[in-house]
Amino acid sequence: MTTLNDYLIASGLLFSIGLFGVMFRRNIIVIFMCLEMMLNAANLSLVAFSRFNTSAGLPDYNGQMLVFFIITVAAAEVAVGLAIIIAMFRSRRTVDVDEISSMKG
Amino acid sequence: MPAYYLEIAVVVLGLVLLLVEAFTPPQHKRRIGWAALAGIAATFLLLLTVKSHCGCDSPMWQFYDDSSLSLFFKGLALLCTAFVLMLGLEYLPVLEKYSARAGGGPATGEFFALPVLICAGLMWMASAIDITTIFLSLELTTIGFYIMVAYMRRNVGSLEAGVKYLILGALSTGILVYGLSWLFGATGQTGLDAIRTALPSAARGPALFAFALILIALCFKIAAVPFHFWVPDVYQGAPTPVTAFLSVGSKAAGFLVAIRLMEPFLAVESLRTTCIAILVAVACATLILGNLAAIPQGNFKRLLAYSSISHAGFLLLALASDRHTGELTSTRIIAFYLSAYLCMTLLAFAVLIIINKSTGSDELKAFDGLHRRNPFLGFATLIAAASLAGVPLTAGFLGKFFVFIAAAGAQQWLAIGIAVAGAAAGFYYYFKVIRHVYWNTAPEGAAAIPVSPVAKSLLIILIAATLVLGVYPQLILGLL
């Protein structure tokens, strides 16, 4: 049977892959996908925690409610984020983060 | 009247403004700004009539707090938004230049509706006592700020700042949510009250892991060290009123959330020492980095960015002192420091906007000989710089002084040493600004700098507040 630990290891892996992707990939779109993966890692661990924390045979639904809010917020974030990235692409013709560094100091 | 009507009023105001904006001809967009300002001022007056809990029994109180502390931070958010809207009206000519629509004509209406919606987020943050509401209100402000930072879409700096803020903001959101999920896992609760009772019996490892993740994510909001590297670039690239909003509103609400989320951990005997050690380490690193990096800056906006980081260091030190007795508790010190910070930082940004409007530059060189070109502006810069540095008789001095009292009470001698060195370095780089204003001579043919009546009244209010808080801190401390 799958235990809480299995779910937590899977979510930890997702989170780490996302974090390393954000740090080491150079394409903004890929970075953005990695950020979404980090949010989903949190969702997975929230659902697992709530499923394994039962009271009177029912899971703790507070955690699952938070998951729905996270999904909604992530959608809003993607909408705004992609709009900004498109505006950036229009003016600079690039999605490479190394080329977006005119400010220094 | 229950406190939560205030947020509803602010959200409705924001939505109505967005709707009206769509039918306003481009030459009258300024009126949207005035309407937003009037609405925010009316809400501030309503805030004064709010009574705690109003005797009504509602499930709302499980995730919504209306203690005097929450109401105080709601007031700060409303005041800050009002000042930012006034700065925005002042900044309008620059904004129109860089936000033109494809078919011509400026698109500046949303610039006054979005701060109102962000203000609602800040006010919810002040009241959030459940990890769900904390997450949602944080995201409401952060997503609003993504748009505001990148608002000048014909300006490469603003777009670049927007992309940087977006990536790092989303990264901090991811880390925060993961930390919250572990906090939920360790305690099985989402309400902070329930978490406080469940945390002592929780496993130590997951609890500390959650603490570390949440602290890292909040450092993004308050501009402290592991997550500070976005600050200079975003401050420099964003429209100046938005920079002011980010550095004051976002930081104030972020600190209240930090106080609320850290408090359960600091109350548990077995976690307390470790958590305080981590907080002190973060505070020291923030103080060292903020002050050292500020010294060579020649751009006033970047200087203010590093100054914002170093002030976050002082505030974190007050939080780490964890003082609950006497007249000066950690919470009160932070509330006073943030009020002082609001006055002096907004004053500095107001001067910068006026100067940028007539010279087109944010560099310190643009301040050369300011006291001859406009003596009043020179005086305003003097007060702002003196208060940011912490000269006695200004609000900034008392803020730093209270932090030192708290840190001495907690016997954090090493941190105090670093903070004193940081404050001394602060005197150097803030007085560099004053030198530019009073000692350097203006370049040949430099014209006098005009100040509009609105800007002048704003400057007078902020100067008066900075000086009054510097001699009469009870004005703020008595409210809590």
Coordinates of C-alpha atoms in Angstrom, one line a residue:
Chain A
M1 CA 0.0 0.0 0.0
T2 CA 1.1 3.5 -0.7
T3 CA 2.1 5.4 2.4
L4 CA 2.3 9.1 3.3
N5 CA 6.1 8.9 2.8
D6 CA 5.8 7.9 -0.8
Y7 CA 3.6 10.9 -1.6
L8 CA 6.0 13.2 0.3
I9 CA 9.0 11.8 -1.6
A10 CA 7.2 12.3 -4.9
S11 CA 6.3 15.9 -4.0
G12 CA 9.8 16.6 -2.7
L13 CA 11.2 15.4 -6.1
L14 CA 8.8 17.6 -8.0
F15 CA 9.7 20.6 -5.9
S16 CA 13.4 20.0 -6.3
I17 CA 13.1 19.5 -10.1
G18 CA 11.2 22.8 -10.2
L19 CA 13.6 24.7 -8.0
F20 CA 16.7 23.5 -10.0
G21 CA 14.9 24.3 -13.3
V22 CA 14.3 27.9 -12.1
M23 CA 17.9 28.2 -11.1
F24 CA 19.6 26.7 -14.1
R25 CA 17.4 27.0 -17.2
R26 CA 17.7 30.1 -19.2
N27 CA 14.4 30.1 -21.2
I28 CA 11.8 32.2 -19.4
I29 CA 8.9 29.9 -20.5
V30 CA 10.7 26.8 -19.2
I31 CA 11.4 28.7 -15.9
F32 CA 7.7 29.5 -15.7
M33 CA 6.8 25.9 -16.2
C34 CA 9.1 24.9 -13.4
L35 CA 7.5 27.4 -11.1
E36 CA 4.1 25.8 -11.8
M37 CA 5.6 22.4 -11.0
M38 CA 6.7 23.8 -7.6
L39 CA 3.1 24.9 -6.9
N40 CA 1.9 21.4 -7.9
A41 CA 4.4 19.8 -5.6
A42 CA 2.9 21.7 -2.7
N43 CA -0.6 20.7 -3.9
L44 CA 0.4 17.0 -3.9
S45 CA 1.8 17.2 -0.4
L46 CA -1.3 19.1 0.9
V47 CA -3.7 16.5 -0.5
A48 CA -1.5 13.7 0.9
F49 CA -1.3 15.3 4.3
S50 CA -5.1 15.9 4.4
R51 CA -5.9 12.4 3.1
F52 CA -3.7 10.7 5.8
N53 CA -4.9 13.0 8.6
T54 CA -8.4 11.5 9.1
S55 CA -10.8 12.3 11.8
A56 CA -13.8 10.0 12.2
G57 CA -12.9 8.3 8.9
L58 CA -13.0 11.5 6.9
P59 CA -10.0 13.4 5.5
D60 CA -9.2 16.9 6.8
Y61 CA -10.8 19.0 4.1
N62 CA -9.1 22.2 5.1
G63 CA -6.0 21.2 3.3
Q64 CA -7.9 20.3 0.1
M65 CA -9.7 23.6 0.2
L66 CA -6.3 25.3 0.2
V67 CA -5.4 23.2 -2.9
F68 CA -8.3 24.6 -4.9
F69 CA -7.3 28.2 -4.0
I70 CA -3.7 27.4 -5.1
I71 CA -4.9 26.1 -8.4
T72 CA -7.0 29.2 -9.0
V73 CA -4.2 31.6 -8.0
A74 CA -1.8 29.7 -10.2
A75 CA -4.1 30.3 -13.2
A76 CA -4.3 34.0 -12.5
E77 CA -0.5 34.2 -12.1
V78 CA 0.0 32.4 -15.4
A79 CA -2.4 34.8 -17.2
V80 CA -0.5 37.9 -15.9
G81 CA 2.9 36.3 -16.2
L82 CA 2.5 35.3 -19.9
A83 CA 1.2 38.7 -20.7
I84 CA 4.3 40.3 -19.3
I85 CA 6.6 37.8 -21.0
I86 CA 4.9 38.5 -24.3
A87 CA 5.3 42.3 -23.9
M88 CA 9.0 41.6 -23.1
F89 CA 9.4 39.4 -26.2
R90 CA 7.8 42.1 -28.4
S91 CA 10.3 44.8 -27.3
R92 CA 13.4 42.6 -27.0
R93 CA 12.9 39.7 -29.3
T94 CA 14.3 37.2 -26.8
V95 CA 13.1 34.9 -24.0
D96 CA 16.6 34.3 -22.7
V97 CA 17.1 35.5 -19.1
D98 CA 20.8 36.2 -19.6
E99 CA 20.0 38.8 -22.2
I100 CA 17.6 40.6 -19.9
S101 CA 20.1 42.4 -17.7
S102 CA 20.5 46.1 -18.7
M103 CA 20.5 47.2 -15.0
K104 CA 23.6 46.5 -12.9
G105 CA 25.2 47.6 -9.7
Chain B
M1 CA -19.6 48.3 11.7
P2 CA -17.6 45.0 11.3
A3 CA -14.1 45.5 10.0
Y4 CA -14.5 43.3 6.9
Y5 CA -16.9 45.8 5.3
L6 CA -13.8 47.9 4.7
E7 CA -12.1 45.5 2.3
I8 CA -15.4 44.9 0.6
A9 CA -15.8 48.7 0.1
V10 CA -12.2 49.0 -1.3
V11 CA -12.7 46.1 -3.7
V12 CA -16.0 47.6 -5.0
L13 CA -14.3 50.9 -5.4
G14 CA -11.5 49.3 -7.4
L15 CA -14.0 47.5 -9.7
V16 CA -16.2 50.5 -10.2
L17 CA -13.1 52.6 -11.1
L18 CA -12.1 49.9 -13.7
L19 CA -15.6 50.1 -15.2
V20 CA -15.7 53.9 -15.3
E21 CA -12.2 54.0 -16.7
A22 CA -13.4 52.2 -19.8
F23 CA -15.8 55.0 -20.6
T24 CA -13.5 57.9 -19.7
P25 CA -12.0 59.9 -22.6
P26 CA -8.1 59.8 -22.5
Q27 CA -7.7 63.5 -21.7
H28 CA -9.8 63.0 -18.4
K29 CA -7.9 60.0 -17.0
R30 CA -6.6 62.2 -14.2
R31 CA -10.1 62.2 -12.8
I32 CA -9.9 58.4 -12.1
G33 CA -6.9 59.2 -9.9
W34 CA -8.8 61.8 -8.0
A35 CA -11.9 59.5 -7.6
A36 CA -9.6 56.7 -6.3
L37 CA -8.0 59.1 -3.8
A38 CA -11.4 60.3 -2.6
G39 CA -12.6 56.7 -2.2
I40 CA -9.5 55.7 -0.2
A41 CA -9.8 58.8 2.0
A42 CA -13.5 57.9 2.7
T43 CA -12.6 54.4 3.6
F44 CA -9.9 55.7 6.0
L45 CA -12.6 57.8 7.7
L46 CA -14.8 54.6 7.9
L47 CA -11.9 52.8 9.5
L48 CA -12.0 55.2 12.5
T49 CA -15.6 54.1 13.2
V50 CA -14.8 50.4 13.3
K51 CA -15.2 48.6 16.6
S52 CA -13.5 45.3 17.3
H53 CA -15.8 42.2 16.9
C54 CA -18.9 44.4 17.0
G55 CA -20.6 41.8 19.2
C56 CA -21.6 39.7 16.3
D57 CA -20.8 36.0 16.4
S58 CA -19.6 34.7 13.0
P59 CA -17.4 31.9 11.7
M60 CA -15.5 34.7 10.0
W61 CA -13.5 35.3 13.2
Q62 CA -11.7 32.0 12.7
F63 CA -9.7 33.3 9.8
Y64 CA -10.2 37.1 10.1
D65 CA -8.7 39.2 12.9
D66 CA -9.8 42.7 13.8
S67 CA -7.7 43.5 16.8
S68 CA -6.3 47.0 17.2
L69 CA -3.0 45.7 15.6
S70 CA -4.9 44.6 12.4
L71 CA -6.8 47.9 12.3
F72 CA -3.5 49.8 12.7
F73 CA -2.0 48.0 9.7
K74 CA -5.1 48.5 7.7
G75 CA -4.7 52.3 8.4
L76 CA -1.1 52.1 7.2
A77 CA -2.1 50.4 4.0
L78 CA -4.9 53.0 3.3
L79 CA -2.6 55.9 4.0
C80 CA 0.2 54.5 1.9
T81 CA -2.2 53.9 -1.0
A82 CA -3.5 57.4 -0.7
F83 CA 0.0 58.9 -0.9
V84 CA 0.9 56.6 -3.8
L85 CA -2.1 57.7 -5.7
M86 CA -1.0 61.4 -5.2
L87 CA 2.5 60.5 -6.3
G88 CA 0.9 58.8 -9.3
L89 CA -1.0 62.0 -10.3
E90 CA 2.3 63.8 -10.0
Y91 CA 4.1 61.2 -12.1
L92 CA 1.4 61.1 -14.9
P93 CA 3.4 63.0 -17.6
V94 CA 6.2 60.4 -17.4
L95 CA 3.7 57.5 -17.4
E96 CA 1.8 58.8 -20.4
K97 CA 5.1 58.8 -22.4
Y98 CA 5.8 55.2 -21.8
S99 CA 2.4 53.5 -21.7
A100 CA 1.0 54.6 -25.1
R101 CA -1.5 52.2 -26.8
A102 CA -0.6 50.7 -30.2
G103 CA -3.0 53.1 -31.9
G104 CA -1.8 56.1 -30.0
G105 CA -3.1 57.8 -26.9
P106 CA -2.0 57.1 -23.3
A107 CA -3.4 54.2 -21.3
T108 CA -3.1 55.4 -17.7
G109 CA -6.5 54.7 -16.2
E110 CA -5.7 51.3 -14.7
F111 CA -2.7 52.8 -13.0
F112 CA -5.1 54.3 -10.5
A113 CA -7.5 51.4 -10.2
L114 CA -4.9 48.7 -9.6
P115 CA -3.4 50.3 -6.4
V116 CA -6.9 50.3 -4.9
L117 CA -7.2 46.5 -5.5
I118 CA -3.7 46.0 -4.1
C119 CA -4.7 48.0 -1.1
A120 CA -7.6 45.5 -0.5
G121 CA -5.0 42.7 -0.5
L122 CA -2.8 44.6 1.9
M123 CA -5.8 45.1 4.2
W124 CA -6.7 41.4 4.1
M125 CA -3.1 40.6 4.8
A126 CA -3.3 42.7 8.0
S127 CA -6.3 40.6 9.2
A128 CA -5.3 37.1 7.9
I129 CA -5.0 34.6 10.7
D130 CA -5.5 31.4 8.7
I131 CA -2.9 30.0 6.2
T132 CA -5.5 30.1 3.5
T133 CA -6.3 33.8 3.9
I134 CA -2.6 34.6 4.3
F135 CA -1.8 32.9 1.0
L136 CA -4.7 34.4 -0.9
S137 CA -4.1 38.0 0.4
L138 CA -0.4 37.7 -0.3
E139 CA -1.1 36.6 -3.9
L140 CA -3.7 39.4 -4.4
T141 CA -1.1 42.0 -3.7
T142 CA 1.8 40.2 -5.5
I143 CA -0.1 39.6 -8.8
G144 CA -1.3 43.2 -8.7
F145 CA 2.3 44.3 -8.3
Y146 CA 3.4 42.2 -11.3
I147 CA 1.2 44.4 -13.5
M148 CA 2.1 47.6 -11.8
V149 CA 5.9 47.1 -12.0
A150 CA 5.7 46.3 -15.7
Y151 CA 3.2 49.1 -16.4
M152 CA 5.3 51.3 -18.6
R153 CA 5.4 48.8 -21.5
R154 CA 7.2 51.1 -23.9
N155 CA 10.1 51.3 -21.4
V156 CA 12.6 48.4 -21.5
G157 CA 13.6 49.0 -17.9
S158 CA 10.1 48.7 -16.6
L159 CA 9.4 45.5 -18.5
E160 CA 12.7 44.0 -17.4
A161 CA 11.9 44.8 -13.8
G162 CA 8.4 43.3 -14.4
V163 CA 9.9 40.0 -15.6
K164 CA 12.4 39.8 -12.7
Y165 CA 9.7 40.5 -10.2
L166 CA 7.4 38.0 -11.8
I167 CA 10.0 35.1 -11.8
L168 CA 11.2 35.8 -8.2
G169 CA 7.7 36.5 -6.9
A170 CA 6.4 33.3 -8.3
L171 CA 9.4 31.4 -6.9
S172 CA 8.7 32.8 -3.4
T173 CA 5.1 31.9 -3.8
G174 CA 6.1 28.3 -4.6
I175 CA 8.4 28.1 -1.6
L176 CA 5.8 29.7 0.7
V177 CA 3.1 27.3 -0.4
Y178 CA 5.4 24.3 0.1
G179 CA 6.3 25.6 3.6
L180 CA 2.6 26.1 4.4
S181 CA 1.8 22.5 3.3
W182 CA 4.5 21.2 5.7
L183 CA 3.1 23.4 8.4
F184 CA -0.3 21.9 7.7
G185 CA 1.2 18.5 7.7
A186 CA 3.1 18.9 11.0
T187 CA 0.1 20.4 12.9
G188 CA -3.0 19.2 10.9
Q189 CA -4.4 22.7 11.2
T190 CA -4.8 25.8 9.0
G191 CA -5.9 28.4 11.6
L192 CA -3.0 30.1 13.4
D193 CA -4.7 29.8 16.8
A194 CA -5.1 26.0 16.3
I195 CA -1.5 25.8 15.0
R196 CA -0.3 27.5 18.1
T197 CA -1.9 24.9 20.3
A198 CA -0.9 21.9 18.1
L199 CA 2.7 23.0 17.4
P200 CA 4.3 22.0 20.8
S201 CA 3.3 18.3 20.1
A202 CA 4.4 18.4 16.5
A203 CA 7.5 16.6 15.2
R204 CA 10.6 18.9 15.4
G205 CA 12.0 18.2 11.9
P206 CA 8.9 19.0 9.8
A207 CA 8.2 22.1 11.9
L208 CA 11.7 23.5 11.5
F209 CA 11.6 22.7 7.7
A210 CA 8.3 24.6 7.5
F211 CA 9.7 27.5 9.5
A212 CA 12.8 27.8 7.2
L213 CA 10.7 27.7 3.9
I214 CA 8.2 30.2 5.2
L215 CA 10.9 32.6 6.4
I216 CA 12.7 32.4 3.1
A217 CA 9.5 33.2 1.2
L218 CA 8.6 36.1 3.5
C219 CA 12.1 37.5 3.0
F220 CA 11.0 38.2 -0.6
K221 CA 8.1 40.3 0.7
I222 CA 10.1 42.3 3.2
A223 CA 13.2 42.5 1.0
A224 CA 15.6 40.7 3.4
V225 CA 18.7 38.7 2.6
P226 CA 18.3 35.4 1.0
F227 CA 15.7 36.9 -1.3
H228 CA 16.9 40.5 -1.7
F229 CA 18.5 40.3 -5.1
W230 CA 15.4 41.5 -7.0
V231 CA 15.2 44.7 -5.0
P232 CA 17.7 47.0 -6.7
D233 CA 16.7 46.1 -10.2
V234 CA 13.0 46.2 -9.7
Y235 CA 13.1 49.4 -7.7
Q236 CA 15.1 51.1 -10.4
G237 CA 13.0 49.8 -13.3
A238 CA 9.5 50.2 -11.9
P239 CA 7.5 53.5 -12.2
T240 CA 8.6 55.5 -9.2
P241 CA 5.1 55.6 -7.4
V242 CA 5.0 51.8 -7.7
T243 CA 8.5 51.6 -6.2
A244 CA 7.3 53.6 -3.3
F245 CA 4.3 51.4 -2.9
L246 CA 6.4 48.2 -3.0
S247 CA 8.9 49.5 -0.5
V248 CA 6.3 50.7 2.0
G249 CA 3.0 49.0 1.6
S250 CA 4.3 45.5 0.6
K251 CA 6.9 45.6 3.4
A252 CA 4.5 46.7 6.1
A253 CA 1.9 44.1 5.4
G254 CA 4.6 41.5 4.9
F255 CA 6.0 42.2 8.3
L256 CA 2.7 41.8 10.0
V257 CA 2.3 38.4 8.3
A258 CA 5.8 37.5 9.4
I259 CA 5.0 38.4 13.0
R260 CA 1.8 36.3 12.9
L261 CA 3.5 33.3 11.3
M262 CA 6.7 33.3 13.4
E263 CA 4.9 33.8 16.7
P264 CA 3.7 30.1 17.1
F265 CA 7.2 28.9 16.5
L266 CA 8.8 31.3 18.9
A267 CA 6.3 30.2 21.6
V268 CA 7.5 26.6 21.6
E269 CA 10.3 26.0 24.0
S270 CA 12.1 23.3 22.0
L271 CA 12.0 25.3 18.7
R272 CA 12.6 28.8 20.2
T273 CA 16.4 28.9 20.4
T274 CA 16.9 27.6 16.9
C275 CA 14.3 29.9 15.3
I276 CA 15.7 33.0 17.0
A277 CA 19.2 32.0 15.9
I278 CA 18.0 31.8 12.3
L279 CA 16.2 35.1 12.5
V280 CA 19.2 36.9 14.0
A281 CA 21.5 35.4 11.4
V282 CA 19.1 36.6 8.6
A283 CA 18.9 40.1 10.3
C284 CA 22.7 40.4 10.5
A285 CA 23.3 39.3 6.9
T286 CA 20.6 41.8 5.8
L287 CA 22.1 44.7 7.7
I288 CA 25.7 44.0 6.4
L289 CA 24.7 43.5 2.8
G290 CA 22.2 46.4 2.6
N291 CA 24.5 49.0 4.1
L292 CA 27.7 47.9 2.4
A293 CA 26.1 47.7 -1.1
A294 CA 24.5 51.2 -0.6
I295 CA 27.8 53.0 -0.1
P296 CA 29.0 53.2 -3.7
Q297 CA 25.6 53.9 -5.3
G298 CA 25.2 56.9 -7.5
N299 CA 21.6 56.4 -8.5
F300 CA 19.1 57.7 -5.9
K301 CA 16.5 55.0 -6.6
R302 CA 19.0 52.2 -6.2
L303 CA 20.3 53.9 -3.0
L304 CA 16.7 53.8 -1.7
A305 CA 16.5 50.1 -2.7
Y306 CA 19.6 49.2 -0.6
S307 CA 18.3 51.5 2.2
S308 CA 15.0 49.5 2.1
I309 CA 17.1 46.3 2.6
S310 CA 19.0 47.7 5.5
H311 CA 15.8 48.9 7.2
A312 CA 14.4 45.4 6.8
G313 CA 17.5 44.2 8.7
F314 CA 16.6 46.5 11.7
L315 CA 13.0 45.4 11.6
L316 CA 14.0 41.7 11.6
L317 CA 16.3 42.4 14.6
A318 CA 13.3 43.7 16.5
L319 CA 11.3 40.6 15.5
A320 CA 14.1 38.3 16.6
S321 CA 14.3 40.1 20.0
D322 CA 10.9 38.6 20.7
R323 CA 10.0 41.0 23.5
H324 CA 6.5 40.7 25.1
T325 CA 6.7 42.7 28.2
G326 CA 6.7 46.4 29.1
E327 CA 5.7 49.4 27.0
L328 CA 7.9 48.5 24.0
T329 CA 7.0 45.0 22.8
S330 CA 8.5 43.7 19.5
T331 CA 5.2 44.2 17.7
R332 CA 4.9 47.8 18.9
I333 CA 8.4 48.6 17.9
I334 CA 7.9 47.2 14.4
A335 CA 4.6 49.1 14.1
F336 CA 6.3 52.4 15.1
Y337 CA 9.4 51.7 12.9
L338 CA 7.1 51.0 9.9
S339 CA 5.1 54.2 10.4
A340 CA 8.3 56.2 10.6
Y341 CA 9.6 54.4 7.5
L342 CA 6.4 55.2 5.7
C343 CA 6.8 58.9 6.3
M344 CA 10.5 59.3 5.4
T345 CA 10.6 56.9 2.5
L346 CA 7.5 58.4 0.8
L347 CA 9.1 61.8 1.4
A348 CA 12.2 60.7 -0.4
F349 CA 10.3 59.2 -3.3
A350 CA 8.1 62.3 -3.6
V351 CA 11.2 64.5 -4.0
L352 CA 12.6 62.1 -6.5
I353 CA 9.5 62.2 -8.6
I354 CA 9.4 66.0 -8.7
I355 CA 13.1 66.1 -9.7
N356 CA 12.7 63.4 -12.3
K357 CA 9.8 65.2 -13.8
S358 CA 11.9 68.3 -14.6
T359 CA 15.3 66.8 -15.1
G360 CA 14.5 63.3 -16.4
S361 CA 17.1 61.7 -14.2
D362 CA 17.2 59.6 -11.1
E363 CA 20.9 60.0 -10.5
L364 CA 22.3 61.8 -7.5
K365 CA 23.9 64.3 -9.9
A366 CA 20.4 65.6 -10.6
F367 CA 20.3 66.8 -6.9
D368 CA 23.3 69.1 -7.4
G369 CA 22.6 72.6 -6.0
L370 CA 19.0 71.7 -5.3
H371 CA 18.8 74.2 -2.4
R372 CA 19.4 77.1 -4.9
R373 CA 17.0 75.7 -7.5
N374 CA 14.2 75.1 -5.0
P375 CA 15.0 75.7 -1.3
F376 CA 11.9 73.9 -0.1
L377 CA 12.7 70.7 -2.1
G378 CA 16.2 70.9 -0.7
F379 CA 14.8 71.1 2.9
A380 CA 12.5 68.1 2.2
T381 CA 15.5 66.1 1.0
L382 CA 17.4 67.1 4.1
I383 CA 14.6 65.9 6.4
A384 CA 14.2 62.6 4.5
A385 CA 17.9 61.8 4.4
A386 CA 18.4 62.8 8.1
S387 CA 15.5 60.7 9.2
L388 CA 16.5 57.7 7.1
A389 CA 20.0 58.0 8.6
G390 CA 18.6 58.3 12.1
V391 CA 19.5 61.8 13.2
P392 CA 17.9 62.6 16.7
L393 CA 14.6 64.5 16.7
T394 CA 13.4 62.6 13.6
A395 CA 11.2 59.6 13.4
G396 CA 14.0 57.4 12.0
F397 CA 16.1 57.9 15.1
L398 CA 13.5 56.7 17.5
G399 CA 12.7 53.7 15.4
K400 CA 16.4 52.6 15.4
F401 CA 16.7 53.5 19.1
F402 CA 13.7 51.3 20.1
V403 CA 15.2 48.4 18.1
F404 CA 18.5 48.8 20.0
I405 CA 16.6 48.7 23.3
A406 CA 14.8 45.5 22.4
A407 CA 17.9 43.8 21.1
A408 CA 19.8 44.8 24.3
G409 CA 17.0 43.3 26.3
A410 CA 17.4 40.1 24.4
Q411 CA 21.2 40.3 24.8
Q412 CA 22.0 40.1 21.1
W413 CA 25.3 41.9 21.5
L414 CA 26.9 40.7 18.2
A415 CA 23.8 41.8 16.3
I416 CA 23.8 45.1 18.0
G417 CA 27.4 45.7 17.0
I418 CA 26.6 45.0 13.4
A419 CA 23.5 47.2 13.6
V420 CA 25.6 50.1 15.0
A421 CA 28.2 49.7 12.2
G422 CA 25.3 49.6 9.7
A423 CA 23.7 52.8 11.1
A424 CA 27.2 54.5 10.9
A425 CA 27.6 53.4 7.3
G426 CA 24.1 54.8 6.7
F427 CA 25.2 58.2 7.9
Y428 CA 27.8 58.2 5.2
Y429 CA 25.6 57.4 2.2
Y430 CA 22.6 59.4 3.3
F431 CA 24.8 62.5 4.0
K432 CA 26.2 62.0 0.5
V433 CA 22.7 63.0 -0.7
I434 CA 22.7 66.1 1.5
R435 CA 26.1 67.0 0.2
H436 CA 24.8 67.0 -3.3
V437 CA 21.9 69.2 -2.3
Y438 CA 23.8 71.8 -0.3
W439 CA 27.5 71.7 -1.2
N440 CA 27.7 70.9 -4.9
T441 CA 26.9 73.7 -7.3
A442 CA 24.2 73.4 -9.9
P443 CA 25.3 72.8 -13.5
E444 CA 25.4 75.8 -15.8
G445 CA 22.0 77.0 -16.9
A446 CA 20.0 74.7 -14.6
A447 CA 16.5 76.1 -14.3
A448 CA 14.5 76.3 -11.1
I449 CA 12.4 73.2 -10.3
P450 CA 8.7 73.9 -10.0
V451 CA 6.5 72.2 -7.4
S452 CA 2.8 71.8 -8.0
P453 CA 0.4 72.7 -5.1
V454 CA -0.6 69.0 -4.7
A455 CA 3.0 67.9 -4.4
K456 CA 3.7 70.8 -2.0
S457 CA 0.9 69.8 0.4
L458 CA 2.1 66.2 0.3
L459 CA 5.6 67.2 1.1
I460 CA 4.5 69.4 4.0
I461 CA 2.3 66.6 5.5
L462 CA 5.2 64.1 5.3
I463 CA 7.8 66.5 6.7
A464 CA 5.5 67.3 9.6
A465 CA 4.8 63.7 10.3
T466 CA 8.5 62.8 10.3
L467 CA 9.3 65.5 12.7
V468 CA 6.3 65.0 15.0
L469 CA 6.8 61.2 15.3
G470 CA 10.5 62.0 16.1
V471 CA 9.5 63.9 19.3
Y472 CA 6.2 62.3 20.2
P473 CA 6.2 58.6 19.5
Q474 CA 3.2 58.0 21.8
L475 CA 1.0 59.1 18.9
I476 CA 1.7 55.7 17.3
L477 CA 2.4 53.6 20.4
G478 CA -0.8 54.7 22.0
L479 CA -2.9 53.3 19.1
L480 CA -1.8 49.7 19.8

